[in-house]
């Protein structure tokens, strides 16, 4: 492992304070003193205290991004070598022990900045890992990291995936979908959570092949679905719905615009040997399908609405909140007496307070005929290390009177 170079950095006071408090991002305009010339991606940044002139943090230089320095270690001394990365991996792995000991074989092994690996995500599916790289800062280190990851997580192989931006100008010694380790006979890898099996499409699937973050809420659905009719909106490959079927739901209706996602959902139903005759897949626009169900006067005992991110940038927040309010208004019309409404958001730009306000505007939160049951955030494999990483929020309501 060869470090491109070492850069002495001094930050503006506000940025220095933020880093000391644990924020992992340093923006270009926050740098008071930096390199005299262009430095290679992945160069080691040593951040010096304004007052004492001593090191207090270390980061990786990213010359082509607005977030110019990605912090990965707070401290006054650092020997950046393979042993250091191994110790960081051990810490990340330890956080997942509670899930692993429950027999869960699909989990997030590295959650980017929150595990001190900024711009790097590892999802584990049984003996296969999918390593998704979002930043060029990892180019000098990836060849050392991959065998260490493979050993720490006991993986037979690792699939390399890249963000779209990196794919457009790939400087890494790997191509999208390359496999390191033993041959991957089939990109479709099965894993298990709480007695339910799923397929992850590790080379072609969205993100890393599956969305693992709603796991505890899927378990809730499994535990409360017995004898109930379930509607799963934005169902993707059937995560919530298949847990419902495992929990002996009497019927399942799934809505997703992707016919391919519905095909994979069917594979997952068959993988678990569940009754597909009680499943109604609707491959169409969610809003159109929901309006049709309302016109048909349909009611469900459990309604799950977990849409993709509506606010990927700040300018989209206002419209996103309107969409969340709209979905809450539609969803409540489909909930049967004493039924449950589960509303999710996966946008870090939408605060829990604003998400709740959208439900208040939809006359659910605080309304006489609705009870707030509980709110969930992240599971153990998606730790929250700084405010912007708190993206997932799911709120459970019950309709207890007409």
mmCIF file of C-alpha atoms in Angstrom:
data_model
loop_
_atom_site.group_PDB
_atom_site.id
_atom_site.type_symbol
_atom_site.label_atom_id
_atom_site.label_comp_id
_atom_site.label_asym_id
_atom_site.label_seq_id
_atom_site.Cartn_x
_atom_site.Cartn_y
_atom_site.Cartn_z
ATOM 1 C CA UNK A 1 0.000 0.000 0.000
ATOM 2 C CA UNK A 2 1.566 3.256 -1.153
ATOM 3 C CA UNK A 3 0.177 6.585 0.037
ATOM 4 C CA UNK A 4 0.280 9.107 -2.857
ATOM 5 C CA UNK A 5 1.422 11.981 -0.617
ATOM 6 C CA UNK A 6 0.860 13.677 2.725
ATOM 7 C CA UNK A 7 -0.832 17.071 2.966
ATOM 8 C CA UNK A 8 -0.804 19.487 5.897
ATOM 9 C CA UNK A 9 -4.228 21.075 6.363
ATOM 10 C CA UNK A 10 -5.631 23.874 8.471
ATOM 11 C CA UNK A 11 -9.366 24.550 8.571
ATOM 12 C CA UNK A 12 -11.480 27.547 9.317
ATOM 13 C CA UNK A 13 -12.530 27.595 12.967
ATOM 14 C CA UNK A 14 -16.121 26.488 12.378
ATOM 15 C CA UNK A 15 -15.013 23.534 10.245
ATOM 16 C CA UNK A 16 -12.336 22.555 12.765
ATOM 17 C CA UNK A 17 -14.971 22.511 15.497
ATOM 18 C CA UNK A 18 -17.306 20.368 13.377
ATOM 19 C CA UNK A 19 -14.591 17.797 12.646
ATOM 20 C CA UNK A 20 -13.632 17.614 16.324
ATOM 21 C CA UNK A 21 -17.291 16.920 17.099
ATOM 22 C CA UNK A 22 -17.251 13.990 14.682
ATOM 23 C CA UNK A 23 -18.402 15.381 11.343
ATOM 24 C CA UNK A 24 -16.555 13.502 8.561
ATOM 25 C CA UNK A 25 -16.849 16.010 5.714
ATOM 26 C CA UNK A 26 -14.613 18.981 4.957
ATOM 27 C CA UNK A 27 -15.860 21.174 2.130
ATOM 28 C CA UNK A 28 -13.545 23.032 -0.204
ATOM 29 C CA UNK A 29 -14.457 26.465 1.179
ATOM 30 C CA UNK A 30 -13.672 25.308 4.741
ATOM 31 C CA UNK A 31 -9.968 24.836 4.036
ATOM 32 C CA UNK A 32 -7.829 27.760 5.199
ATOM 33 C CA UNK A 33 -4.479 26.188 4.318
ATOM 34 C CA UNK A 34 -4.114 23.300 1.890
ATOM 35 C CA UNK A 35 -1.760 21.926 -0.742
ATOM 36 C CA UNK A 36 0.183 24.311 -2.951
ATOM 37 C CA UNK A 37 -0.617 22.234 -6.031
ATOM 38 C CA UNK A 38 -2.964 19.491 -7.143
ATOM 39 C CA UNK A 39 -2.610 16.282 -5.175
ATOM 40 C CA UNK A 40 -3.733 12.788 -6.112
ATOM 41 C CA UNK A 41 -6.981 11.311 -4.832
ATOM 42 C CA UNK A 42 -6.381 9.388 -1.625
ATOM 43 C CA UNK A 43 -3.496 11.530 -0.427
ATOM 44 C CA UNK A 44 -3.322 11.559 3.357
ATOM 45 C CA UNK A 45 -4.540 14.812 4.894
ATOM 46 C CA UNK A 46 -3.146 15.705 8.326
ATOM 47 C CA UNK A 47 -5.374 18.286 9.996
ATOM 48 C CA UNK A 48 -3.563 20.662 12.371
ATOM 49 C CA UNK A 49 -5.197 22.495 15.251
ATOM 50 C CA UNK A 50 -5.367 26.276 14.737
ATOM 51 C CA UNK A 51 -4.336 27.026 18.324
ATOM 52 C CA UNK A 52 -1.838 24.288 19.213
ATOM 53 C CA UNK A 53 -0.562 23.508 15.711
ATOM 54 C CA UNK A 54 -0.770 19.794 16.545
ATOM 55 C CA UNK A 55 -2.546 17.088 14.500
ATOM 56 C CA UNK A 56 -6.094 16.287 15.599
ATOM 57 C CA UNK A 57 -7.585 14.361 12.656
ATOM 58 C CA UNK A 58 -6.731 12.536 9.432
ATOM 59 C CA UNK A 59 -8.590 12.368 6.154
ATOM 60 C CA UNK A 60 -8.315 11.437 2.477
ATOM 61 C CA UNK A 61 -7.959 14.074 -0.250
ATOM 62 C CA UNK A 62 -10.609 14.121 -2.989
ATOM 63 C CA UNK A 63 -9.574 16.764 -5.554
ATOM 64 C CA UNK A 64 -12.630 16.527 -7.800
ATOM 65 C CA UNK A 65 -15.387 16.687 -5.182
ATOM 66 C CA UNK A 66 -16.994 19.519 -3.227
ATOM 67 C CA UNK A 67 -16.354 17.447 -0.095
ATOM 68 C CA UNK A 68 -12.623 17.866 -0.507
ATOM 69 C CA UNK A 69 -11.476 15.928 2.573
ATOM 70 C CA UNK A 70 -13.128 12.792 3.920
ATOM 71 C CA UNK A 71 -12.231 12.274 7.582
ATOM 72 C CA UNK A 72 -11.616 8.695 8.717
ATOM 73 C CA UNK A 73 -9.729 9.075 11.997
ATOM 74 C CA UNK A 74 -9.749 11.463 14.956
ATOM 75 C CA UNK A 75 -6.506 11.511 16.927
ATOM 76 C CA UNK A 76 -3.047 13.025 17.100
ATOM 77 C CA UNK A 77 -1.097 10.063 15.710
ATOM 78 C CA UNK A 78 -1.679 7.643 12.882
ATOM 79 C CA UNK A 79 0.359 4.998 11.121
ATOM 80 C CA UNK A 80 -1.593 4.377 7.933
ATOM 81 C CA UNK A 81 -0.847 0.795 6.971
ATOM 82 C CA UNK A 82 -2.613 -2.516 6.459
ATOM 83 C CA UNK A 83 -2.774 -3.161 10.203
ATOM 84 C CA UNK A 84 -4.647 0.091 10.703
ATOM 85 C CA UNK A 85 -7.287 -0.836 8.130
ATOM 86 C CA UNK A 86 -7.633 -4.284 9.693
ATOM 87 C CA UNK A 87 -8.284 -2.734 13.098
ATOM 88 C CA UNK A 88 -10.951 -0.466 11.565
ATOM 89 C CA UNK A 89 -12.613 -3.487 9.948
ATOM 90 C CA UNK A 90 -12.598 -5.355 13.259
ATOM 91 C CA UNK A 91 -14.441 -2.453 14.892
ATOM 92 C CA UNK A 92 -17.040 -2.404 12.124
ATOM 93 C CA UNK A 93 -17.506 -6.172 12.286
ATOM 94 C CA UNK A 94 -17.988 -6.059 16.050
ATOM 95 C CA UNK A 95 -20.959 -3.692 15.667
ATOM 96 C CA UNK A 96 -22.748 -6.369 13.610
ATOM 97 C CA UNK A 97 -22.267 -9.228 16.056
ATOM 98 C CA UNK A 98 -25.769 -8.920 17.490
ATOM 99 C CA UNK A 99 -27.290 -9.456 14.051
ATOM 100 C CA UNK A 100 -24.857 -12.191 13.035
ATOM 101 C CA UNK A 101 -25.568 -14.138 16.227
ATOM 102 C CA UNK A 102 -29.285 -14.089 15.347
ATOM 103 C CA UNK A 103 -28.484 -16.052 12.188
ATOM 104 C CA UNK A 104 -28.872 -13.091 9.843
ATOM 105 C CA UNK A 105 -26.688 -13.682 6.780
ATOM 106 C CA UNK A 106 -27.537 -10.512 4.843
ATOM 107 C CA UNK A 107 -26.268 -7.318 6.478
ATOM 108 C CA UNK A 108 -24.314 -4.143 5.836
ATOM 109 C CA UNK A 109 -20.733 -4.805 6.868
ATOM 110 C CA UNK A 110 -19.359 -1.296 6.223
ATOM 111 C CA UNK A 111 -21.613 1.747 6.338
ATOM 112 C CA UNK A 112 -19.372 4.398 4.831
ATOM 113 C CA UNK A 113 -18.454 7.368 7.002
ATOM 114 C CA UNK A 114 -20.323 5.887 9.972
ATOM 115 C CA UNK A 115 -17.724 3.102 10.164
ATOM 116 C CA UNK A 116 -14.836 5.450 9.281
ATOM 117 C CA UNK A 117 -14.713 4.281 5.661
ATOM 118 C CA UNK A 118 -16.034 7.383 3.859
ATOM 119 C CA UNK A 119 -17.408 6.628 0.409
ATOM 120 C CA UNK A 120 -17.233 2.849 0.854
ATOM 121 C CA UNK A 121 -20.087 0.391 1.424
ATOM 122 C CA UNK A 122 -19.912 -3.359 1.962
ATOM 123 C CA UNK A 123 -23.051 -5.485 1.954
ATOM 124 C CA UNK A 124 -22.676 -9.126 2.930
ATOM 125 C CA UNK A 125 -24.886 -11.825 1.408
ATOM 126 C CA UNK A 126 -23.934 -15.146 3.000
ATOM 127 C CA UNK A 127 -20.404 -15.866 1.689
ATOM 128 C CA UNK A 128 -20.452 -13.131 -0.966
ATOM 129 C CA UNK A 129 -19.688 -9.478 -0.325
ATOM 130 C CA UNK A 130 -20.596 -6.576 -2.556
ATOM 131 C CA UNK A 131 -18.155 -3.693 -2.187
ATOM 132 C CA UNK A 132 -19.550 -0.466 -3.610
ATOM 133 C CA UNK A 133 -17.083 2.368 -4.096
ATOM 134 C CA UNK A 134 -18.377 5.945 -4.217
ATOM 135 C CA UNK A 135 -15.111 7.873 -4.067
ATOM 136 C CA UNK A 136 -11.770 7.850 -5.879
ATOM 137 C CA UNK A 137 -9.974 8.303 -2.536
ATOM 138 C CA UNK A 138 -9.904 4.499 -2.204
ATOM 139 C CA UNK A 139 -7.818 3.824 -5.301
ATOM 140 C CA UNK A 140 -4.479 3.637 -3.412
ATOM 141 C CA UNK A 141 -5.923 1.365 -0.726
ATOM 142 C CA UNK A 142 -8.461 -0.936 -2.348
ATOM 143 C CA UNK A 143 -5.999 -3.717 -3.212
ATOM 144 C CA UNK A 144 -4.943 -3.912 0.444
ATOM 145 C CA UNK A 145 -8.491 -3.602 1.743
ATOM 146 C CA UNK A 146 -10.112 -6.331 -0.331
ATOM 147 C CA UNK A 147 -8.197 -9.315 1.153
ATOM 148 C CA UNK A 148 -8.594 -7.820 4.643
ATOM 149 C CA UNK A 149 -12.358 -7.493 4.113
ATOM 150 C CA UNK A 150 -12.554 -11.010 2.741
ATOM 151 C CA UNK A 151 -10.785 -12.386 5.809
ATOM 152 C CA UNK A 152 -12.650 -10.320 8.408
ATOM 153 C CA UNK A 153 -16.116 -11.151 7.053
ATOM 154 C CA UNK A 154 -15.256 -14.735 6.049
ATOM 155 C CA UNK A 155 -16.189 -14.201 2.402
ATOM 156 C CA UNK A 156 -15.516 -16.528 -0.498
ATOM 157 C CA UNK A 157 -15.683 -13.702 -3.012
ATOM 158 C CA UNK A 158 -16.297 -9.982 -3.357
ATOM 159 C CA UNK A 159 -18.194 -8.283 -6.187
ATOM 160 C CA UNK A 160 -16.883 -4.815 -7.043
ATOM 161 C CA UNK A 161 -19.496 -2.157 -7.779
ATOM 162 C CA UNK A 162 -19.072 1.554 -8.462
ATOM 163 C CA UNK A 163 -21.174 4.686 -8.280
ATOM 164 C CA UNK A 164 -22.396 6.015 -11.618
ATOM 165 C CA UNK A 165 -19.948 8.900 -11.470
ATOM 166 C CA UNK A 166 -16.951 6.618 -11.050
ATOM 167 C CA UNK A 167 -18.190 4.316 -13.799
ATOM 168 C CA UNK A 168 -18.083 7.274 -16.209
ATOM 169 C CA UNK A 169 -14.347 7.783 -15.585
ATOM 170 C CA UNK A 170 -13.091 4.655 -13.853
ATOM 171 C CA UNK A 171 -9.530 4.983 -12.548
ATOM 172 C CA UNK A 172 -9.667 1.738 -10.541
ATOM 173 C CA UNK A 173 -8.025 -1.539 -11.636
ATOM 174 C CA UNK A 174 -11.471 -3.204 -11.679
ATOM 175 C CA UNK A 175 -14.575 -2.967 -13.830
ATOM 176 C CA UNK A 176 -18.171 -2.833 -12.645
ATOM 177 C CA UNK A 177 -19.232 -6.312 -11.520
ATOM 178 C CA UNK A 178 -15.739 -7.821 -11.342
ATOM 179 C CA UNK A 179 -15.381 -10.666 -8.848
ATOM 180 C CA UNK A 180 -12.399 -11.076 -6.543
ATOM 181 C CA UNK A 181 -11.877 -14.458 -4.893
ATOM 182 C CA UNK A 182 -13.539 -17.708 -5.894
ATOM 183 C CA UNK A 183 -15.632 -17.861 -9.051
ATOM 184 C CA UNK A 184 -19.187 -16.623 -8.637
ATOM 185 C CA UNK A 185 -21.229 -19.250 -10.474
ATOM 186 C CA UNK A 186 -24.418 -17.178 -10.352
ATOM 187 C CA UNK A 187 -24.776 -13.498 -9.486
ATOM 188 C CA UNK A 188 -28.029 -14.404 -7.721
ATOM 189 C CA UNK A 189 -27.025 -15.119 -4.113
ATOM 190 C CA UNK A 190 -29.477 -16.144 -1.395
ATOM 191 C CA UNK A 191 -29.311 -14.923 2.192
ATOM 192 C CA UNK A 192 -31.573 -15.100 5.225
ATOM 193 C CA UNK A 193 -33.135 -12.797 7.806
ATOM 194 C CA UNK A 194 -35.502 -13.912 10.561
ATOM 195 C CA UNK A 195 -36.437 -17.132 8.821
ATOM 196 C CA UNK A 196 -37.046 -15.538 5.417
ATOM 197 C CA UNK A 197 -34.779 -16.042 2.407
ATOM 198 C CA UNK A 198 -34.126 -13.523 -0.353
ATOM 199 C CA UNK A 199 -32.093 -13.345 -3.528
ATOM 200 C CA UNK A 200 -29.597 -10.538 -4.035
ATOM 201 C CA UNK A 201 -28.594 -9.821 -7.633
ATOM 202 C CA UNK A 202 -25.039 -8.918 -6.742
ATOM 203 C CA UNK A 203 -23.772 -7.767 -10.144
ATOM 204 C CA UNK A 204 -26.825 -6.226 -11.786
ATOM 205 C CA UNK A 205 -29.146 -5.366 -8.916
ATOM 206 C CA UNK A 206 -29.866 -1.824 -7.752
ATOM 207 C CA UNK A 207 -27.243 -0.460 -5.317
ATOM 208 C CA UNK A 208 -25.632 -3.695 -4.051
ATOM 209 C CA UNK A 209 -28.466 -6.033 -4.992
ATOM 210 C CA UNK A 210 -30.931 -5.632 -2.114
ATOM 211 C CA UNK A 211 -32.179 -3.052 0.390
ATOM 212 C CA UNK A 212 -31.194 -4.340 3.819
ATOM 213 C CA UNK A 213 -32.078 -1.333 5.947
ATOM 214 C CA UNK A 214 -35.788 -2.056 6.597
ATOM 215 C CA UNK A 215 -35.032 -5.444 8.175
ATOM 216 C CA UNK A 216 -36.461 -4.773 11.693
ATOM 217 C CA UNK A 217 -39.645 -3.312 10.214
ATOM 218 C CA UNK A 218 -40.049 -6.322 7.930
ATOM 219 C CA UNK A 219 -39.830 -8.493 11.039
ATOM 220 C CA UNK A 220 -42.614 -6.462 12.668
ATOM 221 C CA UNK A 221 -44.817 -7.126 9.647
ATOM 222 C CA UNK A 222 -44.068 -10.852 9.844
ATOM 223 C CA UNK A 223 -44.966 -10.903 13.540
ATOM 224 C CA UNK A 224 -48.239 -9.018 13.036
ATOM 225 C CA UNK A 225 -49.504 -10.343 9.691
ATOM 226 C CA UNK A 226 -51.334 -13.492 10.808
ATOM 227 C CA UNK A 227 -54.742 -13.599 9.125
ATOM 228 C CA UNK A 228 -54.425 -10.071 7.776
ATOM 229 C CA UNK A 229 -54.685 -8.505 4.323
ATOM 230 C CA UNK A 230 -51.511 -6.629 3.430
ATOM 231 C CA UNK A 231 -50.787 -3.881 0.887
ATOM 232 C CA UNK A 232 -47.115 -3.241 0.102
ATOM 233 C CA UNK A 233 -46.565 -0.051 -1.941
ATOM 234 C CA UNK A 234 -43.231 0.558 -3.705
ATOM 235 C CA UNK A 235 -42.667 -3.113 -2.963
ATOM 236 C CA UNK A 236 -39.518 -3.550 -5.095
ATOM 237 C CA UNK A 237 -38.549 -7.265 -4.810
ATOM 238 C CA UNK A 238 -41.091 -8.024 -2.104
ATOM 239 C CA UNK A 239 -39.245 -7.509 1.177
ATOM 240 C CA UNK A 240 -42.166 -6.498 3.377
ATOM 241 C CA UNK A 241 -44.702 -8.629 1.538
ATOM 242 C CA UNK A 242 -42.743 -11.862 1.739
ATOM 243 C CA UNK A 243 -42.330 -11.377 5.474
ATOM 244 C CA UNK A 244 -46.098 -10.896 5.611
ATOM 245 C CA UNK A 245 -46.668 -14.182 3.773
ATOM 246 C CA UNK A 246 -44.198 -15.886 6.108
ATOM 247 C CA UNK A 247 -46.313 -14.543 8.958
ATOM 248 C CA UNK A 248 -49.452 -16.218 7.529
ATOM 249 C CA UNK A 249 -51.104 -13.176 5.980
ATOM 250 C CA UNK A 250 -54.394 -14.066 4.297
ATOM 251 C CA UNK A 251 -53.568 -11.953 1.224
ATOM 252 C CA UNK A 252 -50.832 -9.747 -0.211
ATOM 253 C CA UNK A 253 -51.098 -6.981 -2.806
ATOM 254 C CA UNK A 254 -47.808 -5.543 -4.076
ATOM 255 C CA UNK A 255 -47.387 -2.348 -6.100
ATOM 256 C CA UNK A 256 -44.221 -1.449 -7.992
ATOM 257 C CA UNK A 257 -43.688 0.131 -11.389
ATOM 258 C CA UNK A 258 -40.895 -2.340 -12.253
ATOM 259 C CA UNK A 259 -41.976 -5.599 -13.866
ATOM 260 C CA UNK A 260 -38.459 -6.929 -13.290
ATOM 261 C CA UNK A 261 -38.820 -6.260 -9.549
ATOM 262 C CA UNK A 262 -42.081 -8.206 -9.585
ATOM 263 C CA UNK A 263 -40.347 -11.113 -11.326
ATOM 264 C CA UNK A 264 -37.705 -11.186 -8.583
ATOM 265 C CA UNK A 265 -40.427 -10.940 -5.938
ATOM 266 C CA UNK A 266 -41.998 -14.069 -7.421
ATOM 267 C CA UNK A 267 -38.602 -15.790 -7.242
ATOM 268 C CA UNK A 268 -38.393 -14.830 -3.569
ATOM 269 C CA UNK A 269 -41.885 -16.154 -2.875
ATOM 270 C CA UNK A 270 -40.970 -19.454 -4.523
ATOM 271 C CA UNK A 271 -37.637 -19.541 -2.698
ATOM 272 C CA UNK A 272 -39.547 -19.518 0.594
ATOM 273 C CA UNK A 273 -42.155 -22.017 -0.669
ATOM 274 C CA UNK A 274 -44.977 -19.588 0.118
ATOM 275 C CA UNK A 275 -48.487 -19.551 -1.361
ATOM 276 C CA UNK A 276 -48.335 -17.319 -4.442
ATOM 277 C CA UNK A 277 -52.054 -17.817 -5.144
ATOM 278 C CA UNK A 278 -52.875 -15.196 -2.481
ATOM 279 C CA UNK A 279 -50.465 -12.665 -4.004
ATOM 280 C CA UNK A 280 -51.700 -9.900 -6.329
ATOM 281 C CA UNK A 281 -48.842 -8.068 -8.084
ATOM 282 C CA UNK A 282 -49.658 -4.679 -9.630
ATOM 283 C CA UNK A 283 -46.829 -3.524 -11.898
ATOM 284 C CA UNK A 284 -47.852 0.083 -12.399
ATOM 285 C CA UNK A 285 -47.370 3.622 -11.136
ATOM 286 C CA UNK A 286 -48.034 3.635 -7.399
ATOM 287 C CA UNK A 287 -50.274 6.705 -7.360
ATOM 288 C CA UNK A 288 -52.430 5.369 -10.193
ATOM 289 C CA UNK A 289 -52.710 1.943 -8.558
ATOM 290 C CA UNK A 290 -53.624 3.447 -5.183
ATOM 291 C CA UNK A 291 -56.324 5.625 -6.735
ATOM 292 C CA UNK A 292 -57.809 2.540 -8.422
ATOM 293 C CA UNK A 293 -57.852 0.643 -5.120
ATOM 294 C CA UNK A 294 -59.632 3.553 -3.447
ATOM 295 C CA UNK A 295 -62.202 3.657 -6.264
ATOM 296 C CA UNK A 296 -62.754 -0.068 -5.727
ATOM 297 C CA UNK A 297 -63.340 0.659 -2.020
ATOM 298 C CA UNK A 298 -60.534 -1.735 -1.020
ATOM 299 C CA UNK A 299 -59.403 -1.921 2.597
ATOM 300 C CA UNK A 300 -56.314 -3.608 4.066
ATOM 301 C CA UNK A 301 -55.301 -4.560 7.585
ATOM 302 C CA UNK A 302 -51.693 -3.493 7.018
ATOM 303 C CA UNK A 303 -50.674 -0.803 4.517
ATOM 304 C CA UNK A 304 -46.933 -0.257 3.968
ATOM 305 C CA UNK A 305 -45.763 2.777 1.984
ATOM 306 C CA UNK A 306 -41.975 2.931 1.701
ATOM 307 C CA UNK A 307 -41.088 5.023 -1.368
ATOM 308 C CA UNK A 308 -37.651 5.737 -2.856
ATOM 309 C CA UNK A 309 -35.980 8.991 -1.882
ATOM 310 C CA UNK A 310 -37.997 12.005 -2.956
ATOM 311 C CA UNK A 311 -35.282 14.528 -1.958
ATOM 312 C CA UNK A 312 -31.822 13.796 -3.315
ATOM 313 C CA UNK A 313 -30.949 17.496 -3.188
ATOM 314 C CA UNK A 314 -32.004 20.451 -1.064
ATOM 315 C CA UNK A 315 -34.141 22.011 -3.788
ATOM 316 C CA UNK A 316 -36.396 18.913 -3.760
ATOM 317 C CA UNK A 317 -37.272 18.971 -0.048
ATOM 318 C CA UNK A 318 -40.453 21.073 -0.352
ATOM 319 C CA UNK A 319 -41.965 18.900 -3.083
ATOM 320 C CA UNK A 320 -40.840 15.753 -1.270
ATOM 321 C CA UNK A 321 -42.796 16.727 1.839
ATOM 322 C CA UNK A 322 -45.849 17.337 -0.333
ATOM 323 C CA UNK A 323 -45.434 13.846 -1.793
ATOM 324 C CA UNK A 324 -45.143 12.292 1.678
ATOM 325 C CA UNK A 325 -48.283 14.136 2.733
ATOM 326 C CA UNK A 326 -50.068 12.986 -0.416
ATOM 327 C CA UNK A 327 -49.104 9.351 0.185
ATOM 328 C CA UNK A 328 -50.220 9.540 3.802
ATOM 329 C CA UNK A 329 -53.578 10.967 2.699
ATOM 330 C CA UNK A 330 -54.026 8.193 0.142
ATOM 331 C CA UNK A 331 -52.760 5.437 2.408
ATOM 332 C CA UNK A 332 -55.092 6.240 5.289
ATOM 333 C CA UNK A 333 -58.101 5.729 3.009
ATOM 334 C CA UNK A 334 -57.039 2.137 2.393
ATOM 335 C CA UNK A 335 -56.598 1.096 6.031
ATOM 336 C CA UNK A 336 -59.314 -1.058 7.581
ATOM 337 C CA UNK A 337 -60.727 -0.502 11.062
ATOM 338 C CA UNK A 338 -57.988 -1.240 13.633
ATOM 339 C CA UNK A 339 -55.559 -1.651 10.737
ATOM 340 C CA UNK A 340 -51.985 -0.415 10.551
ATOM 341 C CA UNK A 341 -50.369 2.219 8.356
ATOM 342 C CA UNK A 342 -46.570 2.082 8.025
ATOM 343 C CA UNK A 343 -44.954 5.131 6.425
ATOM 344 C CA UNK A 344 -41.261 5.269 5.528
ATOM 345 C CA UNK A 345 -38.762 7.840 4.288
ATOM 346 C CA UNK A 346 -35.203 7.120 3.153
ATOM 347 C CA UNK A 347 -34.053 10.703 2.542
ATOM 348 C CA UNK A 348 -31.466 12.255 4.851
ATOM 349 C CA UNK A 349 -32.712 15.692 3.807
ATOM 350 C CA UNK A 350 -36.107 14.998 5.351
ATOM 351 C CA UNK A 351 -35.949 15.332 9.136
ATOM 352 C CA UNK A 352 -38.092 13.172 11.384
ATOM 353 C CA UNK A 353 -39.830 16.323 12.585
ATOM 354 C CA UNK A 354 -40.758 17.365 9.041
ATOM 355 C CA UNK A 355 -41.811 13.815 8.162
ATOM 356 C CA UNK A 356 -44.149 13.806 11.167
ATOM 357 C CA UNK A 357 -45.440 17.246 10.167
ATOM 358 C CA UNK A 358 -46.444 15.833 6.762
ATOM 359 C CA UNK A 359 -48.488 13.173 8.583
ATOM 360 C CA UNK A 360 -49.999 15.833 10.811
ATOM 361 C CA UNK A 361 -51.046 17.780 7.710
ATOM 362 C CA UNK A 362 -52.612 14.556 6.398
ATOM 363 C CA UNK A 363 -54.623 14.354 9.633
ATOM 364 C CA UNK A 364 -53.000 11.160 10.856
ATOM 365 C CA UNK A 365 -50.514 12.193 13.500
ATOM 366 C CA UNK A 366 -52.450 13.752 16.354
ATOM 367 C CA UNK A 367 -55.838 12.871 14.848
ATOM 368 C CA UNK A 368 -58.521 11.392 17.097
ATOM 369 C CA UNK A 369 -58.958 8.209 15.096
ATOM 370 C CA UNK A 370 -55.245 7.446 14.688
ATOM 371 C CA UNK A 371 -52.735 6.260 17.242
ATOM 372 C CA UNK A 372 -48.981 6.623 16.846
ATOM 373 C CA UNK A 373 -47.500 3.233 17.777
ATOM 374 C CA UNK A 374 -43.778 3.721 17.398
ATOM 375 C CA UNK A 375 -40.995 5.137 15.239
ATOM 376 C CA UNK A 376 -37.885 3.274 14.099
ATOM 377 C CA UNK A 377 -34.613 4.552 12.709
ATOM 378 C CA UNK A 378 -31.539 2.481 11.810
ATOM 379 C CA UNK A 379 -30.630 -1.101 12.658
ATOM 380 C CA UNK A 380 -27.204 -2.005 14.084
ATOM 381 C CA UNK A 381 -25.621 -2.508 10.662
ATOM 382 C CA UNK A 382 -26.554 1.041 9.584
ATOM 383 C CA UNK A 383 -25.031 3.067 12.458
ATOM 384 C CA UNK A 384 -25.572 6.826 12.622
ATOM 385 C CA UNK A 385 -22.334 8.754 13.068
ATOM 386 C CA UNK A 386 -23.400 12.293 12.067
ATOM 387 C CA UNK A 387 -26.708 14.072 11.342
ATOM 388 C CA UNK A 388 -26.693 13.695 7.552
ATOM 389 C CA UNK A 389 -26.366 9.925 7.850
ATOM 390 C CA UNK A 390 -29.686 9.656 9.684
ATOM 391 C CA UNK A 391 -31.639 8.966 6.507
ATOM 392 C CA UNK A 392 -34.081 6.179 7.429
ATOM 393 C CA UNK A 393 -37.231 6.848 9.416
ATOM 394 C CA UNK A 394 -40.343 4.672 9.615
ATOM 395 C CA UNK A 395 -43.491 5.515 11.567
ATOM 396 C CA UNK A 396 -46.208 3.051 12.566
ATOM 397 C CA UNK A 397 -49.805 4.174 13.078
ATOM 398 C CA UNK A 398 -53.004 2.304 13.945
ATOM 399 C CA UNK A 399 -56.509 3.269 12.945
ATOM 400 C CA UNK A 400 -58.616 2.407 15.980
ATOM 401 C CA UNK A 401 -61.996 3.952 15.144
ATOM 402 C CA UNK A 402 -63.887 4.871 12.004
#
